């Protein structure tokens, strides 16, 4: 990946991370940890991969995205707003009673949201349905989804995985946001889903293991998926809370809002990161 | 007195009554929210995390119960009563196994998590299952005694619990009797029949009505099934108008259960107050109760409209 492209994605992801912090802060509730861990995947999908048009969000030929781990709505909303689907200034209405930005995404309320989610395990199965529809209608759109590594403990995920392989849905790419943590602790302590990659291989998927914070690896996996005759699972090793020092790797930040002081520290860390990226962009240009 | 959520009372009751070696507690990656972690601190060897796999948890509970265990299975109401509904029906209710499904975060007052997490259909679904006992306590002490009663009963029980802290309705001397409603305020002009945290709201509504010269009786129905037929018929005879109040879809819940009894035994005017066939929304609990017409003032206004 070209350096400027990478820096641009990095910049966008950092802006998205700032939005995530402020959404959760302004709502005084929500899920920062898993939102921050999947921000780089979402950024790459929406700014370097998916065929979507913010001016025509219901285009029948658009690529689809399903946030199977719907509690990470702050990340999806920030990405969609930055992409231009709705004003970034609406993000601070997140979770408020008259807002269209529900705690978990609703496809009837939010432009750019392709499926309502929030109940873990169901999103990936709906994504299988969308990918199957593309095959039935002989359309070339692709379907993307992000799952949590705790979420894959749901049996439904594996029923969906079986169906995707059975119907050879090579137009489907499912990311597992492999941050190692769920609500009650480490995934291996709560209910061990390992070995994740081997399970998807056994279910008939094309499996690619990457670093979920490396844009080039994310993009390469997306390109490799296009050459496969199977659905692709990208097992993306990443860090829950990524980008905010005190949230990184701490499951306590799964579903907790920062207080004013914590919010300010998080934003200043991300601002410093942003300044670094801007300086590098200036050097490159 | 401070406010205590019924889920907290549940966790404490488990720890209080959980010495019996047959008691096994299951959770699905929500033990801090459901408060089963309170039991886990005392009896870690009898607490099992099933991961994010609610359907599996219900069937595992059934298997455990078939060997003589008393099993408590907890998750949010939406994932218990609805995600795992058919497992509860066929593996727990049909074989009449000793599983207590203690479901927290019921109703709109889940708050900001929004519609996907606000279970407003569980009373309707759970009470439609043969062999199921359904309890919906309103405060700390009632929850404590409901859990004790559930533990003593041999068979499936669904207990509906809330996230939000609530005021006490009952005093320390409260006697809990499964299947018996409780008159928490006497009155002659109508009866507010409420469950869960709508008992508190109905008491406040009754105070507003009293200022307007309307003397409302308030009944706490903690056991939705079997429901207290005798008390409902008695109230209908003595006060005429019956107004049901629940943090639940008006279809099939407390209102439905009350109407079934009255239609067959003592037809009278009933006004049902609840969520009117809509999904929930994100928001702080107080704003949601207002939006869905469930505050004391709104209940009082609806009573006045129904009386005219
Ligand atoms: C069916 C279902 N059960 C339980 C929950 C409650 N819940 C929300 S997030 C979560 C943990 C998710 O962990 P993981 O999938 O690893 O997400 P991440 O670490 O990416 O935030 C749970 C149990 C839910 N939303 N849906
Ligand atoms: Mg995780």
XYZ file of C-alpha atoms and ligand atoms in Angstrom:
620
model
C 0.000 0.000 0.000
C 1.244 3.445 -0.902
C 2.488 5.468 2.057
C 0.131 8.418 1.551
C -2.856 6.120 1.248
C -1.865 4.433 4.459
C -1.406 7.745 6.249
C -4.781 8.895 4.998
C -6.465 5.773 6.382
C -4.594 6.222 9.637
C -5.807 9.796 9.861
C -9.397 8.811 9.203
C -9.255 5.995 11.745
C -7.921 8.416 14.355
C -10.775 10.844 13.683
C -13.180 7.898 13.983
C -11.596 6.941 17.308
C -12.074 10.489 18.591
C -15.710 10.337 17.566
C -16.122 6.976 19.333
C -14.849 8.457 22.589
C -17.117 11.483 22.314
C -20.183 9.462 21.343
C -19.819 7.212 24.362
C -18.914 10.153 26.580
C -21.908 12.237 25.497
C -24.264 9.253 25.932
C -22.647 8.364 29.248
C -22.967 4.728 28.155
C -21.976 2.464 25.293
C -19.116 0.254 24.184
C -15.731 1.916 23.614
C -13.436 -1.153 23.797
C -14.728 -3.171 20.857
C -15.471 -0.021 18.857
C -11.845 1.056 19.068
C -10.538 -2.418 18.189
C -12.430 -2.624 14.886
C -11.910 1.003 13.773
C -9.069 0.206 11.361
C -11.038 -2.552 9.647
C -14.071 -0.282 9.241
C -11.898 2.541 7.927
C -10.297 0.308 5.300
C -13.662 -1.127 4.272
C -15.422 2.217 3.831
C -12.494 4.272 2.482
C -10.539 1.769 0.412
C -12.790 -1.105 -0.472
C -16.567 -0.911 -0.492
C -18.677 0.344 -3.371
C -21.054 2.657 -1.520
C -22.440 6.107 -2.290
C -23.521 8.308 0.622
C -25.852 10.148 -1.761
C -27.579 6.913 -2.725
C -27.505 4.758 0.413
C -30.143 2.315 -0.829
C -28.500 1.635 -4.226
C -29.487 -1.997 -4.932
C -26.041 -2.685 -6.384
C -24.070 -1.355 -3.422
C -21.751 -3.485 -1.357
C -23.323 -4.363 1.976
C -21.921 -4.218 5.486
C -23.345 -5.922 8.554
C -21.987 -5.050 11.990
C -22.720 -8.411 13.549
C -21.264 -7.174 16.841
C -23.876 -4.432 16.916
C -22.803 -3.027 20.275
C -19.908 -1.397 18.402
C -22.343 1.021 16.762
C -20.196 4.021 17.818
C -17.497 2.865 15.381
C -19.971 2.280 12.554
C -21.764 5.599 13.078
C -18.471 7.521 13.169
C -17.348 5.817 9.948
C -20.639 6.458 8.151
C -20.665 10.098 9.274
C -17.086 10.645 8.106
C -18.014 9.028 4.803
C -20.828 11.567 4.442
C -23.960 9.491 5.082
C -25.107 11.942 7.767
C -23.649 14.958 9.619
C -20.776 14.311 12.006
C -22.447 16.823 14.331
C -25.285 14.327 14.924
C -22.915 11.847 16.551
C -23.326 13.464 19.963
C -27.033 12.567 19.948
C -26.012 8.901 20.240
C -28.307 6.913 22.580
C -30.509 9.924 23.374
C -34.242 9.527 23.368
C -35.033 11.528 20.238
C -31.977 10.496 18.229
C -31.907 8.169 15.249
C -28.585 6.835 16.510
C -29.815 3.947 18.652
C -27.531 2.106 21.050
C -27.446 -0.672 18.469
C -27.765 0.089 14.722
C -31.212 0.282 13.134
C -31.366 0.084 9.324
C -34.651 2.000 9.131
C -33.316 4.986 11.047
C -29.722 5.411 9.888
C -28.630 6.076 6.291
C -25.887 3.623 5.366
C -26.798 0.949 7.887
C -27.656 -2.192 5.929
C -28.959 -4.358 8.758
C -30.324 -3.829 12.274
C -28.166 -5.705 14.767
C -27.468 -5.967 18.484
C -28.330 -9.555 19.251
C -25.014 -11.340 18.785
C -24.787 -14.094 16.189
C -27.666 -12.906 14.057
C -25.822 -10.335 11.934
C -23.541 -12.841 10.224
C -26.539 -15.004 9.309
C -28.278 -12.003 7.716
C -25.067 -11.280 5.818
C -25.212 -14.829 4.446
C -28.736 -14.038 3.234
C -27.534 -10.883 1.467
C -24.675 -12.753 -0.189
C -27.050 -15.505 -1.286
C -29.371 -12.870 -2.795
C -26.476 -11.505 -4.872
C -25.914 -15.010 -6.260
C -29.632 -15.505 -6.987
C -29.858 -12.135 -8.740
C -26.477 -12.547 -10.474
C -25.253 -9.267 -9.029
C -21.629 -8.467 -8.347
C -21.971 -6.691 -5.025
C -20.014 -8.039 -2.082
C -21.025 -8.458 1.530
C -18.824 -7.665 4.526
C -19.347 -8.309 8.184
C -17.498 -7.913 11.487
C -17.972 -10.441 14.286
C -16.679 -10.349 17.842
C -14.453 -13.153 19.072
C -16.858 -13.633 21.990
C -19.778 -13.489 19.598
C -18.563 -16.590 17.771
C -19.475 -18.613 20.867
C -23.053 -18.385 19.594
C -24.065 -21.598 17.815
C -25.906 -19.546 15.218
C -22.581 -18.238 13.915
C -21.577 -21.769 12.995
C -24.921 -22.551 11.385
C -24.394 -19.442 9.253
C -20.799 -20.460 8.520
C -21.993 -23.870 7.337
C -24.600 -22.291 5.040
C -22.132 -19.800 3.550
C -19.729 -22.576 2.612
C -22.526 -24.838 1.410
C -23.767 -22.192 -1.030
C -20.189 -21.233 -2.025
C -20.711 -17.595 -1.111
C -17.312 -16.287 -2.207
C -18.833 -12.799 -2.240
C -18.869 -12.815 1.561
C -16.048 -11.647 3.840
C -16.421 -12.008 7.614
C -13.889 -10.386 9.912
C -13.433 -11.807 13.385
C -12.349 -8.901 15.594
C -9.889 -11.022 17.530
C -9.252 -8.827 20.578
C -9.232 -11.738 23.019
C -11.786 -10.209 25.393
C -15.516 -10.368 25.995
C -17.592 -8.971 28.914
C -16.714 -11.377 31.717
C -13.017 -11.576 30.833
C -10.635 -13.331 28.428
C -12.398 -15.368 25.778
C -10.295 -18.380 26.748
C -11.464 -18.131 30.377
C -15.158 -17.463 29.721
C -15.846 -20.010 26.949
C -12.879 -20.887 24.817
C -13.656 -20.484 21.096
C -10.134 -21.466 20.018
C -8.784 -22.502 17.603
C -10.728 -19.892 15.651
C -8.950 -20.071 12.291
C -8.994 -23.875 12.263
C -12.719 -23.916 12.993
C -13.517 -21.731 9.994
C -11.218 -23.854 7.827
C -13.087 -26.949 8.993
C -16.362 -25.248 8.111
C -15.165 -24.794 4.533
C -13.999 -21.181 4.534
C -10.966 -19.489 3.077
C -9.189 -18.224 6.200
C -6.642 -15.417 6.410
C -4.956 -14.376 9.652
C -3.797 -10.757 9.881
C -2.975 -7.899 12.227
C -6.250 -5.973 12.479
C -4.476 -2.647 12.884
C -2.368 -2.992 9.716
C -4.089 -1.386 6.722
C -1.937 -3.134 4.131
C -2.725 -6.526 5.653
C -6.427 -5.725 5.806
C -6.432 -4.602 2.181
C -4.390 -7.619 1.014
C -6.857 -9.952 2.741
C -9.756 -8.226 0.985
C -7.996 -8.655 -2.370
C -7.190 -12.303 -1.662
C -10.848 -12.905 -0.790
C -11.824 -11.890 -4.325
C -9.767 -14.752 -5.740
C -11.306 -17.424 -3.546
C -14.156 -19.723 -4.499
C -15.152 -19.933 -0.803
C -16.412 -17.388 1.684
C -13.484 -15.687 3.420
C -12.928 -15.302 7.134
C -10.305 -12.748 8.145
C -9.127 -13.461 11.664
C -7.902 -10.010 12.659
C -5.715 -10.022 15.762
C -6.153 -6.678 17.424
C -6.358 -4.794 20.713
C -9.544 -3.959 22.556
C -9.497 -0.220 23.322
C -6.808 0.420 20.669
C -5.531 4.002 20.578
C -6.400 4.997 24.137
C -3.620 3.905 26.479
C -5.727 3.221 29.554
C -8.409 1.317 27.628
C -6.068 -0.983 25.716
C -6.386 -4.639 26.675
C -8.724 -3.960 29.618
C -12.088 -5.740 29.453
C -13.396 -3.258 32.029
C -13.794 -0.843 29.097
C -16.095 -3.168 27.173
C -19.253 -1.275 28.026
C -18.335 1.700 30.142
C -18.275 5.443 29.426
C -15.257 7.561 30.361
C -15.726 10.414 32.828
C -14.748 13.985 31.852
C -11.118 13.578 32.894
C -10.750 10.217 31.141
C -12.459 11.594 28.046
C -10.057 14.550 27.956
C -7.038 12.300 28.331
C -8.277 9.983 25.574
C -8.912 12.892 23.221
C -5.536 14.451 23.915
C -3.781 11.150 23.191
C -5.685 10.842 19.919
C -5.024 14.506 19.040
C -1.309 13.924 19.539
C -1.542 10.933 17.221
C -3.406 13.017 14.668
C -0.729 15.738 14.762
C 1.934 13.076 14.181
C 0.077 11.729 11.172
C -0.488 15.232 9.731
C 3.227 15.951 10.043
C 4.080 12.745 8.198
C 1.558 13.538 5.495
C 3.133 16.991 5.054
C 6.576 15.374 4.793
C 5.385 12.878 2.174
C 3.440 15.331 0.035
C -34.049 4.402 51.783
C -31.862 3.960 48.746
C -32.966 2.431 45.495
C -32.105 -1.178 44.745
C -32.530 -2.892 41.386
C -34.361 -6.213 41.458
C -31.358 -7.781 39.662
C -29.203 -6.788 42.642
C -31.724 -8.298 45.033
C -31.568 -11.457 42.910
C -27.783 -11.734 43.177
C -27.916 -11.243 46.945
C -30.750 -13.772 47.326
C -28.743 -16.371 45.393
C -25.813 -15.870 47.731
C -28.154 -15.938 50.757
C -30.049 -19.124 49.862
C -27.407 -20.811 47.726
C -25.800 -22.997 50.404
C -27.773 -26.031 49.177
C -25.235 -28.081 47.215
C -27.839 -28.814 44.550
C -27.949 -25.161 43.511
C -26.061 -24.506 40.255
C -25.923 -21.063 38.650
C -25.361 -20.531 34.930
C -24.660 -17.283 33.109
C -23.945 -16.260 29.523
C -21.127 -13.679 29.676
C -23.203 -11.173 31.627
C -22.513 -12.177 35.221
C -21.667 -8.658 36.370
C -24.860 -7.288 34.859
C -27.199 -10.096 35.941
C -25.499 -10.070 39.363
C -24.891 -13.802 39.445
C -21.314 -12.729 40.203
C -22.563 -12.052 43.755
C -23.239 -15.802 44.055
C -19.967 -16.602 42.311
C -18.006 -14.763 44.996
C -19.444 -17.074 47.657
C -19.762 -20.343 45.720
C -17.359 -20.139 42.755
C -17.401 -23.930 42.316
C -21.116 -23.878 41.535
C -21.147 -20.958 39.073
C -20.592 -21.782 35.396
C -20.147 -19.338 32.542
C -21.625 -20.742 29.333
C -20.242 -17.968 27.152
C -22.405 -16.072 24.685
C -24.611 -19.091 23.980
C -28.047 -18.695 25.545
C -29.830 -21.517 23.722
C -27.073 -23.884 24.776
C -27.269 -22.588 28.353
C -30.974 -23.454 28.613
C -30.473 -27.007 27.393
C -27.446 -27.495 29.654
C -29.639 -26.245 32.522
C -32.233 -28.858 31.583
C -29.644 -31.623 31.579
C -28.288 -30.558 34.953
C -31.799 -30.375 36.395
C -32.606 -33.860 35.124
C -29.969 -35.204 37.544
C -31.515 -33.455 40.559
C -29.799 -30.061 40.495
C -31.679 -26.844 41.155
C -30.508 -24.695 38.272
C -30.596 -20.925 37.980
C -29.919 -19.685 34.441
C -29.455 -15.970 33.900
C -29.001 -13.570 31.023
C -30.877 -10.509 29.773
C -34.618 -11.133 29.372
C -34.453 -10.650 25.611
C -31.895 -13.450 25.226
C -33.595 -15.745 27.763
C -37.282 -15.520 26.911
C -36.778 -14.844 23.218
C -33.404 -16.025 21.935
C -33.741 -19.299 23.813
C -37.531 -19.539 23.800
C -37.929 -22.845 22.054
C -35.199 -24.455 24.152
C -37.073 -23.307 27.261
C -40.292 -24.765 25.897
C -39.097 -28.130 24.697
C -36.195 -28.902 27.042
C -37.395 -27.238 30.260
C -41.180 -26.793 30.337
C -42.218 -29.907 28.456
C -40.188 -32.257 30.723
C -41.119 -30.010 33.709
C -37.528 -29.623 34.826
C -36.336 -27.701 37.826
C -34.825 -24.677 36.098
C -35.251 -21.094 37.284
C -34.801 -18.663 34.444
C -33.918 -15.394 36.133
C -33.929 -12.830 33.390
C -32.613 -9.339 34.056
C -32.799 -6.097 32.049
C -36.475 -6.590 31.223
C -38.588 -3.740 29.900
C -37.861 -0.271 28.556
C -35.856 0.815 31.599
C -32.854 -1.070 30.209
C -32.372 2.444 28.849
C -29.640 3.416 26.388
C -28.958 -0.022 24.912
C -32.223 0.525 23.053
C -34.877 -1.506 21.300
C -32.768 -4.570 20.499
C -32.193 -5.102 24.207
C -35.540 -4.000 25.653
C -37.614 -7.100 26.235
C -41.282 -6.142 26.258
C -42.798 -9.467 25.224
C -41.443 -11.928 27.789
C -44.471 -12.085 30.079
C -46.698 -12.927 27.133
C -44.347 -15.591 25.797
C -43.402 -17.205 29.099
C -46.939 -17.371 30.437
C -48.072 -19.154 27.291
C -45.815 -22.103 28.135
C -47.478 -24.997 29.966
C -45.822 -25.876 33.320
C -44.172 -22.459 33.606
C -44.599 -20.265 36.686
C -44.020 -16.572 35.933
C -42.980 -14.052 38.598
C -42.407 -10.328 38.149
C -41.362 -8.777 41.478
C -41.425 -5.030 42.127
C -38.790 -4.393 44.788
C -35.878 -5.772 46.753
C -37.713 -7.717 49.437
C -40.296 -9.127 47.054
C -37.484 -10.314 44.780
C -35.672 -11.911 47.670
C -38.756 -13.855 48.717
C -39.657 -14.696 45.117
C -36.239 -16.294 44.621
C -36.686 -18.272 47.828
C -40.131 -19.425 46.683
C -38.794 -20.322 43.236
C -36.056 -22.395 44.848
C -38.616 -24.273 46.945
C -40.914 -24.976 44.008
C -40.111 -28.097 41.981
C -40.486 -27.056 38.344
C -39.750 -24.360 35.781
C -39.971 -20.729 36.893
C -39.392 -17.514 34.950
C -38.464 -14.488 37.060
C -38.540 -11.067 35.384
C -35.966 -8.653 36.825
C -34.989 -5.057 36.117
C -31.803 -3.077 35.596
C -32.957 0.145 37.216
C -32.782 0.902 40.943
C -36.286 1.080 42.450
C -37.821 2.234 45.722
C -39.129 -0.242 48.289
C -42.862 -0.951 48.195
C -43.001 -3.601 50.890
C -41.757 -3.524 54.467
C -39.571 -6.022 56.316
C -42.660 -7.903 57.544
C -43.881 -8.613 53.990
C -45.241 -12.118 53.478
C -44.775 -13.446 49.957
C -47.246 -16.025 48.767
C -46.781 -17.439 45.279
C -49.893 -16.847 43.179
C -51.365 -14.227 45.513
C -51.683 -10.571 44.587
C -51.070 -7.918 47.233
C -53.286 -4.919 47.891
C -50.687 -2.216 48.502
C -53.214 0.600 48.748
C -56.915 0.371 49.520
C -59.399 2.225 47.352
C -62.984 2.127 46.129
C -63.252 3.926 42.780
C -61.087 1.730 40.574
C -58.202 -0.738 40.871
C -54.765 -0.224 39.385
C -53.379 -3.715 38.829
C -49.619 -3.412 38.317
C -46.487 -5.520 38.123
C -42.750 -4.875 38.403
C -41.684 -1.267 38.721
C -45.107 -0.126 37.549
C -46.292 -0.874 41.099
C -44.269 2.109 42.348
C -45.508 4.255 39.460
C -49.120 3.214 40.118
C -48.832 4.149 43.793
C -47.674 7.604 42.699
C -50.513 7.760 40.181
C -52.950 6.872 42.961
C -51.626 9.820 44.990
C -52.187 12.152 42.022
C -55.717 10.753 41.629
C -56.407 11.205 45.335
C -55.753 14.940 44.910
C -58.505 14.914 42.310
C -60.896 13.101 44.639
C -60.493 9.695 42.996
C -59.783 6.872 45.415
C -57.775 4.233 43.557
C -56.907 0.810 44.923
C -53.464 -0.498 43.928
C -52.714 -4.197 43.592
C -49.228 -5.647 43.136
C -49.407 -8.753 40.966
C -46.015 -10.389 41.470
C -47.121 -13.765 40.183
C -48.297 -13.421 36.596
C -48.908 -17.137 36.375
C -50.795 -18.634 38.119
C -52.569 -15.296 38.497
C -54.706 -14.453 41.532
C -58.198 -14.926 40.059
C -60.047 -14.452 43.342
C -58.450 -11.105 44.080
C -59.015 -9.806 40.548
C -62.697 -10.749 40.604
C -63.075 -9.269 44.076
C -61.524 -5.965 42.938
C -63.728 -5.869 39.846
C -66.817 -6.400 41.994
C -65.823 -3.801 44.572
C -64.305 -1.027 42.444
C -65.673 -1.522 38.939
C -63.005 -0.223 36.556
C -59.766 -2.248 36.395
C -56.635 -0.583 34.987
C -53.638 -2.797 34.281
C -50.168 -1.215 34.243
C -47.041 -2.936 32.972
C -43.658 -2.172 31.442
C -44.463 -4.603 28.648
C -46.329 -4.756 25.378
C -50.056 -4.406 26.069
C -50.570 -7.564 24.015
C -50.495 -10.730 26.055
C -48.815 -9.627 29.270
C -50.357 -8.684 32.613
C -53.249 -6.917 30.871
C -53.964 -9.969 28.772
C -53.814 -12.280 31.777
C -56.187 -10.045 33.765
C -58.624 -9.787 30.850
C -58.705 -13.557 30.445
C -59.758 -13.940 34.071
C -62.334 -11.145 34.042
C -63.841 -12.007 30.654
C -64.665 -15.493 31.894
C -65.553 -14.732 35.495
C -66.730 -11.148 35.878
C -66.835 -9.088 32.660
C -66.171 -5.418 33.442
C -64.457 -2.395 31.966
C -60.678 -2.801 31.721
C -58.134 -0.214 30.588
C -54.748 -1.647 29.668
C -51.686 0.586 30.081
C -48.380 -0.610 28.678
C -46.185 -0.292 25.609
C -48.616 0.100 22.770
C -47.378 -2.355 20.144
C -44.138 -0.514 19.455
C -40.482 -1.345 19.828
C -38.440 0.561 22.398
C -35.808 3.240 21.882
C -32.513 4.310 23.338
C -32.669 6.889 26.080
C -32.388 7.343 29.812
C -35.075 5.344 31.663
C -37.055 8.394 32.827
C -37.218 9.821 29.296
C -38.386 6.454 27.984
C -41.164 6.065 30.537
C -42.343 9.540 29.516
C -42.104 8.773 25.782
C -44.115 5.563 26.155
C -46.717 7.040 28.485
C -45.788 5.152 31.641
C -45.110 7.910 34.175
C -47.366 8.335 37.214
C -48.886 11.505 35.749
C -49.615 9.806 32.421
C -51.124 6.801 34.197
C -53.343 9.138 36.242
C -54.417 10.982 33.072
C -55.315 7.707 31.379
C -57.332 6.615 34.404
C -59.293 9.870 34.339
C -59.947 9.466 30.609
C -61.090 5.873 31.163
C -63.442 6.894 33.966
C -65.214 9.457 31.767
C -27.275 -12.804 21.868
C -26.586 -11.848 22.764
N -26.183 -12.249 23.980
C -25.576 -11.382 24.812
C -25.382 -10.086 24.439
C -24.754 -9.102 25.409
N -23.391 -8.748 24.978
C -23.128 -7.610 24.326
S -21.523 -7.446 23.887
C -21.128 -8.936 24.605
C -19.706 -9.431 24.572
C -19.181 -9.458 23.180
O -17.852 -9.812 23.134
P -17.110 -9.802 21.742
O -17.956 -10.488 20.739
O -15.750 -10.330 21.929
O -17.126 -8.247 21.366
P -15.954 -7.160 21.433
O -14.840 -7.685 22.262
O -15.525 -6.939 20.033
O -16.603 -5.923 22.003
C -22.270 -9.526 25.170
C -22.287 -10.798 25.897
C -25.832 -9.702 23.153
N -25.712 -8.435 22.707
N -26.402 -10.602 22.329
Mg -13.845 -9.555 21.858
